[in-house]
Each structure stands twice: as structure tokens, then as C-alpha cells.
Amino acid sequence: MTFEQFETLSFYLGISALFLLIGLAIKDVLKTGDVPLFGKIMVWLVLFLGCAGFLVKGLIQVFF
């Protein structure tokens, strides 16, 4: 494994860990707050779209 491959893998693992921690924090805030169902759906949709954009960006870089 070259240094560039290690660096790329570490970057992607770090970003994935950040998404996980953000998700856990949002789950805790939504659980303790008085958030209506529509608000919860919007929050999770935005988080999912951010993750999906990150994954699509990675796939585009690999295949194109």
C-alpha cells in the first residue's frame, strides 16, 4: 500500500466516523427535544443526502 492509498483510506474512514458521530448527536437531540415528526424526517433526510453525496463523489472519483 502506497502512502497516497493509505492517506485516502484514512481520510474516508475519518469522514465516515464523523458522519456516524453527527448521526448519534442528532439522534440524541431529537430524542430529548420536543421535535415534531416532520422535523425529524427533514433532519434525517438532510443527513442522508449529505452521506449520499459523499458516497457518490467517491464513486465518481473511482470510476471516472
Short mmCIF file of C-alpha atoms in Angstrom, two decimals:
data_model
loop_
_atom_site.label_atom_id
_atom_site.label_comp_id
_atom_site.label_asym_id
_atom_site.label_seq_id
_atom_site.Cartn_x
_atom_site.Cartn_y
_atom_site.Cartn_z
CA MET A 1 0.00 0.00 0.00
CA THR A 2 1.42 3.35 -1.02
CA PHE A 3 1.32 6.46 1.11
CA GLU A 4 -1.34 8.01 -1.14
CA GLN A 5 -3.60 4.97 -0.78
CA PHE A 6 -3.16 4.98 2.99
CA GLU A 7 -3.87 8.70 3.11
CA THR A 8 -7.04 8.31 1.03
CA LEU A 9 -8.28 5.38 3.09
CA SER A 10 -7.63 7.24 6.34
CA PHE A 11 -9.46 10.29 5.02
CA TYR A 12 -12.54 8.28 4.05
CA LEU A 13 -12.58 6.41 7.36
CA GLY A 14 -12.27 9.68 9.25
CA ILE A 15 -15.12 11.30 7.34
CA SER A 16 -17.25 8.19 7.87
CA ALA A 17 -16.58 8.33 11.61
CA LEU A 18 -17.59 12.00 11.65
CA PHE A 19 -20.87 11.18 9.87
CA LEU A 20 -21.52 8.47 12.46
CA LEU A 21 -20.85 10.82 15.37
CA ILE A 22 -23.03 13.53 13.82
CA GLY A 23 -25.82 10.97 13.41
CA LEU A 24 -25.55 9.90 17.04
CA ALA A 25 -25.60 13.53 18.21
CA ILE A 26 -28.66 14.30 16.08
CA LYS A 27 -30.42 11.19 17.36
CA ASP A 28 -29.80 12.30 20.95
CA VAL A 29 -31.01 15.86 20.30
CA LEU A 30 -34.16 14.63 18.55
CA LYS A 31 -34.82 12.15 21.35
CA THR A 32 -34.51 14.70 24.17
CA GLY A 33 -36.17 17.62 22.35
CA ASP A 34 -39.81 18.07 21.54
CA VAL A 35 -39.40 17.78 17.76
CA PRO A 36 -42.43 17.04 15.58
CA LEU A 37 -42.36 14.10 13.17
CA PHE A 38 -41.98 16.33 10.09
CA GLY A 39 -38.91 17.97 11.64
CA LYS A 40 -37.36 14.60 12.44
CA ILE A 41 -37.92 13.41 8.88
CA MET A 42 -36.34 16.56 7.44
CA VAL A 43 -33.30 16.31 9.72
CA TRP A 44 -32.64 12.67 8.80
CA LEU A 45 -33.26 13.39 5.10
CA VAL A 46 -30.65 16.15 5.11
CA LEU A 47 -28.15 13.93 6.92
CA PHE A 48 -28.80 11.07 4.49
CA LEU A 49 -28.39 13.35 1.46
CA GLY A 50 -25.07 14.57 2.84
CA CYS A 51 -23.84 10.98 3.23
CA ALA A 52 -25.18 10.03 -0.20
CA GLY A 53 -23.40 12.99 -1.80
CA PHE A 54 -20.15 11.96 -0.15
CA LEU A 55 -20.55 8.38 -1.41
CA VAL A 56 -21.46 9.46 -4.94
CA LYS A 57 -18.45 11.78 -5.03
CA GLY A 58 -16.21 8.86 -4.07
CA LEU A 59 -17.74 6.58 -6.69
CA ILE A 60 -17.36 9.22 -9.39
CA GLN A 61 -13.70 9.66 -8.48
CA VAL A 62 -13.09 5.91 -8.67
CA PHE A 63 -14.89 5.16 -11.93
CA PHE A 64 -14.39 8.36 -13.95
#
